[in-house]
Coordinates of C-alpha atoms and ligand atoms in Angstrom, one line a residue:
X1490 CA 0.0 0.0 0.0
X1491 CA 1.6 3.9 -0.9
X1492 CA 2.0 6.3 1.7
X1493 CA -0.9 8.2 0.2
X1494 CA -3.3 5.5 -0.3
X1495 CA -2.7 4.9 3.5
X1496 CA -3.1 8.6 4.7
X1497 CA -6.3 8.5 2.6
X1498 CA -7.3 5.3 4.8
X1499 CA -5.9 6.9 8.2
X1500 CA -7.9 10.2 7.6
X1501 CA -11.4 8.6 6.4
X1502 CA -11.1 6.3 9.7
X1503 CA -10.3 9.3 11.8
X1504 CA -13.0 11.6 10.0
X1505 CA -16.0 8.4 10.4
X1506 CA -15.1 7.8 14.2
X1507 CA -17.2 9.3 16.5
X1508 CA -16.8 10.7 20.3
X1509 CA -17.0 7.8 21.6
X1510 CA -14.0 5.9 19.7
X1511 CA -12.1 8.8 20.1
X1512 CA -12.5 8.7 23.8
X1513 CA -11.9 4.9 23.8
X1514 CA -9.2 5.1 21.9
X1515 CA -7.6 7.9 23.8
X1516 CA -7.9 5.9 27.2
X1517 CA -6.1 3.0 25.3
X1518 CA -2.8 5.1 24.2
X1519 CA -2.9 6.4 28.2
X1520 CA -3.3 3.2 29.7
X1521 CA -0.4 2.3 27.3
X1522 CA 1.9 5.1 28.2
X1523 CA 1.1 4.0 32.0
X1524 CA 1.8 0.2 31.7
X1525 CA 5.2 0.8 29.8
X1526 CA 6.1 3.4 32.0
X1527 CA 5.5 1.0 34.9
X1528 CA 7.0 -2.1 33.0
X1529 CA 10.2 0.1 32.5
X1530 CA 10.0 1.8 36.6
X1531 CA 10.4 -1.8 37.3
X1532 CA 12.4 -3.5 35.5
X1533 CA 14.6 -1.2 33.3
X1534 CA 14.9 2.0 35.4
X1535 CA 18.8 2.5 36.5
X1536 CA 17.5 1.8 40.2
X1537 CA 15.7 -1.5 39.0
X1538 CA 18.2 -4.0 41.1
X1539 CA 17.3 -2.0 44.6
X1540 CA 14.4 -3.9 45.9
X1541 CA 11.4 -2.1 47.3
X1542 CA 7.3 -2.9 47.1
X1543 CA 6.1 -2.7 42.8
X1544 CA 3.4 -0.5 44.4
X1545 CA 5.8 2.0 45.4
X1546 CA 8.1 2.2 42.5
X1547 CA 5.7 2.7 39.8
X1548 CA 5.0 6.2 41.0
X1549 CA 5.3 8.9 43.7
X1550 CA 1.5 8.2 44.6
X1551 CA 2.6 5.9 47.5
X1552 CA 5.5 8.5 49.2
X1553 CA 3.0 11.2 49.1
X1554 CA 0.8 9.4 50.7
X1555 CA 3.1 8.1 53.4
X1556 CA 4.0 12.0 53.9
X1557 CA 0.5 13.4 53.9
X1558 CA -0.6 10.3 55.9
X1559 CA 1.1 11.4 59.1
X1560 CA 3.1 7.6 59.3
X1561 CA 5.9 7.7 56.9
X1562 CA 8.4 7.2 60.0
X1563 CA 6.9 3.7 61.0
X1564 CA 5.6 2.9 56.8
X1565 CA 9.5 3.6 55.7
X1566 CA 10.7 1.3 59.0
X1567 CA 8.6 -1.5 57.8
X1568 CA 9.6 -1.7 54.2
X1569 CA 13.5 -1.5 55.8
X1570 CA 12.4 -4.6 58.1
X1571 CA 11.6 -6.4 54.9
X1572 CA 13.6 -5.3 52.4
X1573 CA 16.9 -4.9 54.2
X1574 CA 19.5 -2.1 54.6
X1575 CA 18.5 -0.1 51.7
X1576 CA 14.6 0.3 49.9
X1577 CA 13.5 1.8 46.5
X1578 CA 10.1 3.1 48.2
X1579 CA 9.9 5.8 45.1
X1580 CA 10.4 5.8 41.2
X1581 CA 13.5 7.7 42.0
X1582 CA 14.2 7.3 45.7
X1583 CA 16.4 5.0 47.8
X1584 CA 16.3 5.2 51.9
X1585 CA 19.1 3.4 53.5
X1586 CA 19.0 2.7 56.9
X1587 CA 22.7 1.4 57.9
X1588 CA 24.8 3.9 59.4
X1589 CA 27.8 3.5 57.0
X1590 CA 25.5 5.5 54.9
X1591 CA 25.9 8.9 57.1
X1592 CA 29.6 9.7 56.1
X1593 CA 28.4 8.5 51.9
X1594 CA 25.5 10.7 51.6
X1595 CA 26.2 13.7 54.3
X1596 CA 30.1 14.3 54.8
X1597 CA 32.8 15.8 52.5
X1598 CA 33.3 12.7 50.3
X1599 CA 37.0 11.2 49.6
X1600 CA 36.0 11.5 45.8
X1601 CA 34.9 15.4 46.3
X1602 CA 32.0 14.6 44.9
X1603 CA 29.0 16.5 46.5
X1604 CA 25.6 15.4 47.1
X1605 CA 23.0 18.6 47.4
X1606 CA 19.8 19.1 49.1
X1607 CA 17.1 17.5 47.4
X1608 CA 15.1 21.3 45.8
X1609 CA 11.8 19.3 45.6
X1610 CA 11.7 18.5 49.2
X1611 CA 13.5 22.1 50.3
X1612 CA 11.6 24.4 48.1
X1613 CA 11.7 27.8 48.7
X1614 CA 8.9 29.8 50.7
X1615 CA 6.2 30.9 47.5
X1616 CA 5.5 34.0 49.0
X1617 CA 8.1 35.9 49.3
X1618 CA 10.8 33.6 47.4
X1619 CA 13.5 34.4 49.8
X1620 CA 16.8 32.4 50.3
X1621 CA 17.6 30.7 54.0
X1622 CA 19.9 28.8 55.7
X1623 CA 18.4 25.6 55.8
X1624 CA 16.2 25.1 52.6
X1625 CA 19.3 26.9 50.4
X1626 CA 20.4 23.9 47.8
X1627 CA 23.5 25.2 46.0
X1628 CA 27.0 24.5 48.1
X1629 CA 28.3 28.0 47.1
X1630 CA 25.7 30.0 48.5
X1631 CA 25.1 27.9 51.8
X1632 CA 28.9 28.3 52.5
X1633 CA 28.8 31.8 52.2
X1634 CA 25.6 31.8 54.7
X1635 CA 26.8 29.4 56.8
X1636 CA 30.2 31.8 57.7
X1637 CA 27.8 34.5 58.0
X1638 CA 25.6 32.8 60.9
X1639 CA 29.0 30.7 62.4
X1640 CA 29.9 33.6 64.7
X1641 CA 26.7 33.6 65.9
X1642 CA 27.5 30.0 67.4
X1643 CA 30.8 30.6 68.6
X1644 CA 31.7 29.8 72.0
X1645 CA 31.4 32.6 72.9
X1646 CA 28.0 34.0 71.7
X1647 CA 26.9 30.8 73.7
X1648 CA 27.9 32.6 76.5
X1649 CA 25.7 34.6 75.9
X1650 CA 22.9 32.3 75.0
X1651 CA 23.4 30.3 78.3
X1652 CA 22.3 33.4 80.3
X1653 CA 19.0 33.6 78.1
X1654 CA 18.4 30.1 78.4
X1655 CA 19.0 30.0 82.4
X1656 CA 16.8 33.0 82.2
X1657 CA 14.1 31.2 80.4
X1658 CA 14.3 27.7 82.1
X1659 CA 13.7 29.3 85.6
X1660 CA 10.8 31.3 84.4
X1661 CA 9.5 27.5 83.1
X1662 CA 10.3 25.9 86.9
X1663 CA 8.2 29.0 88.1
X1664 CA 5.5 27.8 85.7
X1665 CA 5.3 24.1 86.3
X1666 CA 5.3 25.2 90.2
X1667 CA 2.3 27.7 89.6
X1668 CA 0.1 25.2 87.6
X1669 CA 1.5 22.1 88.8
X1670 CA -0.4 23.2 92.3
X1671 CA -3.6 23.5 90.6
X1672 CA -3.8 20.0 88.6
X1673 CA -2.0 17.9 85.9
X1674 CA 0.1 20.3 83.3
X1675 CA 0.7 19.2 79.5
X1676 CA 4.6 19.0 79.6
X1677 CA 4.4 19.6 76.0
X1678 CA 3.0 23.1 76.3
X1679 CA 5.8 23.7 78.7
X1680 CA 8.1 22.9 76.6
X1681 CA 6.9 24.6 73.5
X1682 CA 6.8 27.8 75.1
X1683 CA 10.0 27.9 76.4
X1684 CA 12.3 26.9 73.5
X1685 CA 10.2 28.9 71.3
X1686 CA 11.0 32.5 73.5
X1687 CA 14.5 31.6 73.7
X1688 CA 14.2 31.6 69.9
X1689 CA 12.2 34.2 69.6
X1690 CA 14.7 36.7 71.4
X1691 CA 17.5 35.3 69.6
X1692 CA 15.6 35.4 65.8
X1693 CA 13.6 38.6 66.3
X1694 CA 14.9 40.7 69.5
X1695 CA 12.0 39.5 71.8
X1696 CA 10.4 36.6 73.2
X1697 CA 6.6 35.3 72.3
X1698 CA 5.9 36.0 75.9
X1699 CA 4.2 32.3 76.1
X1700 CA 5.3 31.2 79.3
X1701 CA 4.8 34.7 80.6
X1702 CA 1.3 34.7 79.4
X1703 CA 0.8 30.8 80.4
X1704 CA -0.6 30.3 76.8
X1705 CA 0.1 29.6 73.3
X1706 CA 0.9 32.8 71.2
X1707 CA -1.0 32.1 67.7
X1708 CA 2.4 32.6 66.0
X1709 CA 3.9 29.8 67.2
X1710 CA 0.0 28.1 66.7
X1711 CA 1.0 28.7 63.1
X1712 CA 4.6 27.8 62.8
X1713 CA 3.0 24.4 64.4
X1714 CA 0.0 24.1 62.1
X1715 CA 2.8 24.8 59.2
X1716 CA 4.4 21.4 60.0
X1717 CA 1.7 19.4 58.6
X1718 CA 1.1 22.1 55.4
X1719 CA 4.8 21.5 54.8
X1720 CA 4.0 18.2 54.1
X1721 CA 1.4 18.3 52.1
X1722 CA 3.5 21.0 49.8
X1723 CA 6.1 18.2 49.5
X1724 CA 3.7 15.9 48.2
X1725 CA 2.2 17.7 45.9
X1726 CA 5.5 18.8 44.6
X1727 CA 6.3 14.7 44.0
X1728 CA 3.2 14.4 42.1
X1729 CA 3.2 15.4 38.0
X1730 CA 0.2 18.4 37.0
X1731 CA -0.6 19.0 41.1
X1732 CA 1.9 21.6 41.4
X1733 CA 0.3 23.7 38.5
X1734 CA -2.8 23.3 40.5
X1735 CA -1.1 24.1 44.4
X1736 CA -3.1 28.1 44.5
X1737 CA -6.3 25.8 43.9
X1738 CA -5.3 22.9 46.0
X1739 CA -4.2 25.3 48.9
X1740 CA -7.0 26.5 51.4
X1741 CA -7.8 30.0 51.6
X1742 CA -7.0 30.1 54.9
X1743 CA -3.6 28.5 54.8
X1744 CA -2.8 30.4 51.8
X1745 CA -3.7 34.4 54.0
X1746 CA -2.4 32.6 57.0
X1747 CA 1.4 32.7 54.9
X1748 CA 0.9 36.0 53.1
X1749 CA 0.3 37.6 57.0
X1750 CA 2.7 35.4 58.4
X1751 CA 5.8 36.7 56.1
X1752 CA 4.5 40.3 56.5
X1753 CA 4.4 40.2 60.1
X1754 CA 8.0 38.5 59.9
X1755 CA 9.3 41.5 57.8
X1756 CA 7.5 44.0 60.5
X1757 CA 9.5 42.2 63.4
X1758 CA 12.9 42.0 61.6
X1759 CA 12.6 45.4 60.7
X1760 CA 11.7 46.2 64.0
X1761 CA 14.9 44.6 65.6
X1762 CA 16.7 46.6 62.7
X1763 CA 16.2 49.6 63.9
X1764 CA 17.0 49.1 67.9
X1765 CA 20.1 50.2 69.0
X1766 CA 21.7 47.4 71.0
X1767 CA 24.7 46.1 72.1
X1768 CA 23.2 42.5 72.4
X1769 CA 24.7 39.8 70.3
X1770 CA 21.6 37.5 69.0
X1771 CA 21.3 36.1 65.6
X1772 CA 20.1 39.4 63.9
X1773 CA 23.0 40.8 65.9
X1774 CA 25.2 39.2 63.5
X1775 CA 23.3 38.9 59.7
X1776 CA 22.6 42.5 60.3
X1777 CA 26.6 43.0 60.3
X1778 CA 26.9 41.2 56.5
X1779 CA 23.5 42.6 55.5
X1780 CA 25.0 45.2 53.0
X1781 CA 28.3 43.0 52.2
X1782 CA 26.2 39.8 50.9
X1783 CA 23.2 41.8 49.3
X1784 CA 20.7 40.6 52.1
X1785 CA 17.1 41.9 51.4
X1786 CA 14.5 42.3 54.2
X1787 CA 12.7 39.0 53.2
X1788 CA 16.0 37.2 53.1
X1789 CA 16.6 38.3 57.1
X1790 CA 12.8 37.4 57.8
X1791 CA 13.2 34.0 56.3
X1792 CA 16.6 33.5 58.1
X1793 CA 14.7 34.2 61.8
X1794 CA 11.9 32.4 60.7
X1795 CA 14.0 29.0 59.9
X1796 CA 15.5 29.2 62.7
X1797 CA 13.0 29.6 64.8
X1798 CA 11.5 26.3 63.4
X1799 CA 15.0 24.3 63.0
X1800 CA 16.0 25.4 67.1
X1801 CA 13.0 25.6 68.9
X1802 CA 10.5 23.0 68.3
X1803 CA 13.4 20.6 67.8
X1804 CA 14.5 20.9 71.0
X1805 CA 10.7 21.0 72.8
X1806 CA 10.0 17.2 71.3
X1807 CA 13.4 16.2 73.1
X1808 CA 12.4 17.6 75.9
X1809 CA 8.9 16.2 75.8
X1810 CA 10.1 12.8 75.0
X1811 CA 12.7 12.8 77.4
X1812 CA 10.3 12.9 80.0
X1813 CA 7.5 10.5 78.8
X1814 CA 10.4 7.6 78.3
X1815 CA 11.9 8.4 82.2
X1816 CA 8.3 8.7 83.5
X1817 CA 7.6 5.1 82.0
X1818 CA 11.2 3.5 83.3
X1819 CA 11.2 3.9 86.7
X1820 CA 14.5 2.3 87.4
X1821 CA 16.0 4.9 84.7
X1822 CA 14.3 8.1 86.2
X1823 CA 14.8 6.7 89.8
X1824 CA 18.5 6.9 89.0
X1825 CA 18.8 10.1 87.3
X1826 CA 16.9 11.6 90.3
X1827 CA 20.3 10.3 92.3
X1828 CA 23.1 11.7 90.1
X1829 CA 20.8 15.0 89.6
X1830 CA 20.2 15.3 93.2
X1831 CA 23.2 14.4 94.6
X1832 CA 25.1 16.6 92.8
X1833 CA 23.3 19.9 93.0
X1834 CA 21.7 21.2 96.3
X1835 CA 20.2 24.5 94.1
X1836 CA 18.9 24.8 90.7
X1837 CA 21.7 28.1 91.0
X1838 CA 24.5 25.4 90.7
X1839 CA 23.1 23.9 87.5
X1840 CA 25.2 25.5 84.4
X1841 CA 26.7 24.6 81.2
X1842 CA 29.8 23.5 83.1
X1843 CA 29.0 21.6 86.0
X1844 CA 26.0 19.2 83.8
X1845 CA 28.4 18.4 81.7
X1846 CA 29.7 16.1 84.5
X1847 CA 26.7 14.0 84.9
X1848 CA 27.1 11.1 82.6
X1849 CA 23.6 9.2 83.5
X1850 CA 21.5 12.4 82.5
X1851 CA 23.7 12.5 79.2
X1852 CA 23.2 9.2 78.6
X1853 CA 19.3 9.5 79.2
X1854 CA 19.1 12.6 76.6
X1855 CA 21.6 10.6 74.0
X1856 CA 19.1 7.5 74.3
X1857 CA 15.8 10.0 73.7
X1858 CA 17.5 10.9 70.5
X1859 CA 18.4 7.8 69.1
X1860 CA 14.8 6.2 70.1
X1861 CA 13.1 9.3 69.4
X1862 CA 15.0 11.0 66.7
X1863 CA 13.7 14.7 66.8
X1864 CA 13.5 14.5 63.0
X1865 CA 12.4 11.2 62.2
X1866 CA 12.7 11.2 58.4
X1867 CA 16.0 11.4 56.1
X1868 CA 17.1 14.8 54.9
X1869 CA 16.8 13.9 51.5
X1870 CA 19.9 14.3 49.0
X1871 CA 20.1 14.0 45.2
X1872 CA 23.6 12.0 44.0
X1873 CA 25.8 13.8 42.0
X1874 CA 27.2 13.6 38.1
X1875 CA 28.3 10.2 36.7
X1876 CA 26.7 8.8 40.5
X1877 CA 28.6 7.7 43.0
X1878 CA 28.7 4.8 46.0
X1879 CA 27.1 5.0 49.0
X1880 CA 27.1 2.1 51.8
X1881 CA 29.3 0.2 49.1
X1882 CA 26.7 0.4 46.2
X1883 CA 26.7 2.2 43.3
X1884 CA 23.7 4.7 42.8
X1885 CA 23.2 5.9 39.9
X1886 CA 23.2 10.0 39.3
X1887 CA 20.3 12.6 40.0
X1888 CA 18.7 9.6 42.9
X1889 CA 17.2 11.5 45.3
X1890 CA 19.1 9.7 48.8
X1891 CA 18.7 9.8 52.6
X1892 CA 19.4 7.9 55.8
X1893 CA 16.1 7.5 57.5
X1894 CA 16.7 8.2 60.8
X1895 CA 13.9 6.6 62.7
X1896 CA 14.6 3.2 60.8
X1897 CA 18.8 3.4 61.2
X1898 CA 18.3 4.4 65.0
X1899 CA 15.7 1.3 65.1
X1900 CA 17.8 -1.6 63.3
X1901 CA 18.8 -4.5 65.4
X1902 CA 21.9 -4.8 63.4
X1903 CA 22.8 -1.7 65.5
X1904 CA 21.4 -1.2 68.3
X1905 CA 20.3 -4.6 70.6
X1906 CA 16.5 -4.7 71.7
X1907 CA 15.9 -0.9 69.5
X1908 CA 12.3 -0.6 71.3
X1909 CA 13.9 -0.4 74.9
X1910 CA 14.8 2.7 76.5
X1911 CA 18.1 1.8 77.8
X1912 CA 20.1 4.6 78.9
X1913 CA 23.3 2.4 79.5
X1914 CA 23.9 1.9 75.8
X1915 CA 25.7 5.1 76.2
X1916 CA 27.4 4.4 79.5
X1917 CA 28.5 0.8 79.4
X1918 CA 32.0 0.2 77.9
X1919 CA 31.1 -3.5 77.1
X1920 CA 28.1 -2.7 75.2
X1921 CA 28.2 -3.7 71.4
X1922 CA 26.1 -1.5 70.0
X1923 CA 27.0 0.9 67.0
X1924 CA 26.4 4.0 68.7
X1925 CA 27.9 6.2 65.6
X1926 CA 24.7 4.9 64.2
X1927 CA 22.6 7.8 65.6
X1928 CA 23.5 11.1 64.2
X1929 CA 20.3 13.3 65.5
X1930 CA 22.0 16.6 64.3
X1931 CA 23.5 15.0 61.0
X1932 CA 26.9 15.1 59.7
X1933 CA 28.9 17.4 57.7
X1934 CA 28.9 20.6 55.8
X1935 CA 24.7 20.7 56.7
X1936 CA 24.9 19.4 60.3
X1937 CA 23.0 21.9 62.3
X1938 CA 24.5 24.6 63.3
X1939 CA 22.9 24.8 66.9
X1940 CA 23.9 21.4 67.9
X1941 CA 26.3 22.7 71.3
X1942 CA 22.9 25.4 72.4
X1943 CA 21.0 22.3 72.1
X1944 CA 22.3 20.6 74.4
X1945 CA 22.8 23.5 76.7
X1946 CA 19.1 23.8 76.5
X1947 CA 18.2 20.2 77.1
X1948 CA 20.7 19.4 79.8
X1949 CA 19.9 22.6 82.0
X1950 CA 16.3 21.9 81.6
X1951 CA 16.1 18.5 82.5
X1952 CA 18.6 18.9 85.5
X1953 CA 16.3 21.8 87.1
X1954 CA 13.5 20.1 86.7
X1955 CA 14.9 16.7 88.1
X1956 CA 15.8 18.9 91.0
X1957 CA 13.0 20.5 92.2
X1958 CA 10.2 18.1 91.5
X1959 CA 8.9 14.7 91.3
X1960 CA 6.7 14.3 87.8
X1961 CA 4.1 11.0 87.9
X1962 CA 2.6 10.5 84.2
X1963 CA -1.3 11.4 84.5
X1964 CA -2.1 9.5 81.3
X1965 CA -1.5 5.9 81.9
X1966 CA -2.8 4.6 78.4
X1967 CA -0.4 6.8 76.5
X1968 CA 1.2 5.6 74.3
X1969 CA 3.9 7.8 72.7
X1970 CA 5.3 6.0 70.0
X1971 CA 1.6 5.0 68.8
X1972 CA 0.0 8.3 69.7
X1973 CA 1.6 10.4 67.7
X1974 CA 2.0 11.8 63.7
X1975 CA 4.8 12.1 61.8
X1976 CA 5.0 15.0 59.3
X1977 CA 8.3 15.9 58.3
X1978 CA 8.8 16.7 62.1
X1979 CA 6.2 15.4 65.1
X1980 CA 3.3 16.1 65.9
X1981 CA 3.3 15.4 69.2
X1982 CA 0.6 14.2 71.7
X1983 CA -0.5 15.9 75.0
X1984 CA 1.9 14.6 78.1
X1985 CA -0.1 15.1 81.3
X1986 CA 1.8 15.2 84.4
X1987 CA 1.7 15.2 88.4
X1988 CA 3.9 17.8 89.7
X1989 CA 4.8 17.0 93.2
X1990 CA 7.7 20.1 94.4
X1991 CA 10.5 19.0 96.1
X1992 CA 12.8 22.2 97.3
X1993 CA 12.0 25.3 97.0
X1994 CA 14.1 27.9 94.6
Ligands
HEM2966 C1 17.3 18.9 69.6 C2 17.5 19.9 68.9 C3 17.9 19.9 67.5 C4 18.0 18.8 66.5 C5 17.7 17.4 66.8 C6 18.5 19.4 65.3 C7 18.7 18.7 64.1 C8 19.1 19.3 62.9 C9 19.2 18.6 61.7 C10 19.0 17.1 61.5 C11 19.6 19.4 60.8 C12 19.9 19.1 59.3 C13 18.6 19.5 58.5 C14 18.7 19.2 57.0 O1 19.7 18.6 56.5 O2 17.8 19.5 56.4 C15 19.7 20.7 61.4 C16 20.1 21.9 60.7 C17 20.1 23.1 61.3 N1 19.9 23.4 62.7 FE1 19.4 22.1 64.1 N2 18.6 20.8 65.5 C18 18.4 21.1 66.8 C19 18.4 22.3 67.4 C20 18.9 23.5 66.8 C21 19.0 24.7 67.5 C22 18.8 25.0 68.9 C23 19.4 25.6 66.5 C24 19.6 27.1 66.7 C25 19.0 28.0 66.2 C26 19.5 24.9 65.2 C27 19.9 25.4 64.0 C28 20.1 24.7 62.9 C29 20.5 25.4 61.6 C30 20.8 26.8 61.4 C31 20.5 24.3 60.6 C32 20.9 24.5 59.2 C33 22.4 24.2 59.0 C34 22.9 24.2 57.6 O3 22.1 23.9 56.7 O4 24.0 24.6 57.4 N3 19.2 23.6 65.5 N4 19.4 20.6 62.7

């Protein structure tokens, strides 16, 4: 048959079809495109050796919906628990959860090779487009930020920061007194408030004034309710044609909520601009590159802003699982209330120096983080040009990599009985676990920057509190690890408590 006698043929079949065939035949050439593209996800794609559930591979349905569904932590553990050290759980996505994967993925590699933030997962805020420390993908410009905000974490600006923190943790003993007397108090609240003013004077110049006021300030309501919305923004962004639709798919009230939210960050950084102080907090010190490095007003908002979220409620769900783990071990709380107590006779000896010296309540926080992992997800990473190996495999290049932390921090191959709270992991010399396995602040050029105020924080908080009172749990059916959601951070459950003081202060 000629060319022309077939056109003839093609175009009189096209021109006597009606809707209905078209439609049909429309569907046809889709579910084509969709079975070949799953034939070749499976078993052609470069990542096609890695094993992982068919259901997951064949698309990013099944991560958004892990994400969005508030159980990723516990969905990606599972697949590790049957698939083994490292799980294709996305067209384009391997989690590995052995800890020789840390120094591959996060560290300066032998081979120089450079693995950079994953954009899809660290987008940058809509609204006002501006640049920040921790969502910034490209090496160049993170380095230049990151010596910008490094003085800021000196030695000797923490200093400074101790005195805020002693400040604010004995305004948090007063609380827990004052409301302890009058019933059970949710811990969590406690906690939120606290680390969240200590940010807020370092980030903007002033505190929230929630554990003044006894009550949550609606911005920090927001920066909580943004967790989950975070979420849903990096499932959407997985997904093909949903990110053209993300004005429609966003509601109205999230969408103002953001617009008000950025403006009202601008109005504080501004405000903290223009006051003439001596004081050395984070402002203190971008304010002094501001003109150098080009820094616009949105650029410093979104700076405070991030580290508000990366410092404060980070170290609030430590805090808050801290205590729900020691409240349910008795024999562990029991004898961190002996080293606490029988070292300090007033919460005025407790500082950054002298808790340093109490291994047991070290131990106790190092054990929250590796069985509560304040970030229970991976960071995720995209692998460089021509790949490279992580955890001795090969992966091949633009794979977007992480170590999950909740299932590397969980694996038996590392850590003995991973469910158990067992503080002596950290203190027993004969003990065979890998502890290098639990990395809660990361590794590397993109290891937080806060990691030594942390722990300031967390020790001097714990240590006063193990001081002045006894704490019962008033919930006896919680159950933390079941009872809670996990976004990209936690969303944590109420923890009820019985204060009972024991000296006064
Ligand atoms: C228990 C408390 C904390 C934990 C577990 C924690 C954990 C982390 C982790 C895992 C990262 C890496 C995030 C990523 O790769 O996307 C990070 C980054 C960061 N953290 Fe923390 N953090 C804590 C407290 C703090 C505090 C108190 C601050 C002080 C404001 C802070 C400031 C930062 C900053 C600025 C970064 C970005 C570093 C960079 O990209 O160069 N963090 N943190």
């Amino acid at each position: 048959m000629s060319p022309t006698v077939q056109r003839s043929y093609l175009s009189r079949a096209i021109e006597q079809a009606d809707l209905g065939t078209c439609v049909r035949a429309f569907l046809g050439l889709c579910a084509l495109y969709v079975i070949g593209s799953a034939v070749y996800t499976i078993y052609f794609h470069p990542l096609a050796r890695y094993p992982g559930p068919k259901r997951a591979v064949v698309s990013n349905i099944f991560y958004s919906k892990a994400i969005v569904g508030g159980d990723s932590a516990k969905i990606v553990k599972s697949l590790h628990d049957k698939y083994g050290d490292v799980v294709r759980w996305g067209p384009n996505e391997l989690s590995f959860a052995c800890a020789e994967a840390w120094r591959d993925i996060y560290d300066r590699r032998k081979d120089g090779k450079v693995l950079v933030k994953d954009p899809l997962f660290y987008r940058t805020d809509d609204t006002v487009r501006a640049k920040q420390i921790v969502s910034i993908s490209d090496p160049e410009e993170h380095a230049q930020m990151r010596k910008m905000m490094s003085h800021a974490f000196s030695s000797r600006a923490l200093l400074e920061q101790e005195e805020l923190i002693q400040h604010y943790a004995d305004d948090l003993m007063g609380a827990i007194r004052e409301r302890g007397a009058q019933g059970p108090i949710n811990l969590v609240e406690f906690f939120n408030w606290t680390t969240f003013d200590v940010l807020g004077e370092l980030a903007f110049g002033e505190p929230f004034g929630s554990l003044k006021n006894r009550k949550t300030d609606p911005w920090i309501a927001i920066i909580l309710d943004s967790i989950k919305f975070n979420a849903w923004d990096v499932a959407i962004w997985k997904l093909p044609i949903l990110p053209r639709l993300q004005y429609w798919l966003t509601p109205a009230k999230v969408r103002e909520g953001g617009i008000k939210h950025a403006y009202e960050s601008k109005d504080k950084i501004l405000k903290r601009a223009a006051k003439k102080t001596d004081r050395k907090d984070f402002v203190s010190y971008i304010l002094a590159k501001r003109d150098e490095l080009h820094i616009t007003d949105w650029e410093m908002a979104a700076h405070s802003n991030a580290l508000i979220v990366a410092g404060s409620e980070t170290s609030a769900t430590v805090l808050s699982g801290l205590h729900y783990y020691l409240l349910n071990n008795q024999y562990a709380y029991q004898k961190l209330k002996e080293e606490v107590r029988g070292r300090f006779n007033s919460v005025e000896e407790v500082d950054a120096k002298s808790i340093e010296r109490l291994p047991y309540l070290t131990a106790c926080i190092e054990e929250t983080f590796r069985i509560y992992p304040p970030i229970p997800i991976a960071m995720p990473r995209v692998t460089p040009k021509g790949g490279c190996e992580i955890a001795g495999k090969y992966v091949p290049e633009g794979t977007t990599v992480g170590v999950h932390m909740w299932s590397v921090t969980h694996n038996p191959r590392h850590f003995a009985d991973p469910d158990a709270f067992r503080p002596e992991r950290w203190t027993d010399p004969d003990c065979t676990d890998n502890l290098d396995a639990s990395k809660p602040f990361l590794v590397g050029p993109r290891m937080c920057m806060g990691i030594n105020m942390a722990w300031i924080e967390v020790r001097i908080i714990l240590a006063k509190i193990t001081l002045l009172y006894d704490l019962e749990l008033y919930d006896k059916n919680l159950d933390w690890n079941r009872d809670q959601c996990c976004y990209t951070l936690w969303q944590k459950p109420d923890l009820f408590v019985k204060v009972t003081p024991r000296i006064s202060f």
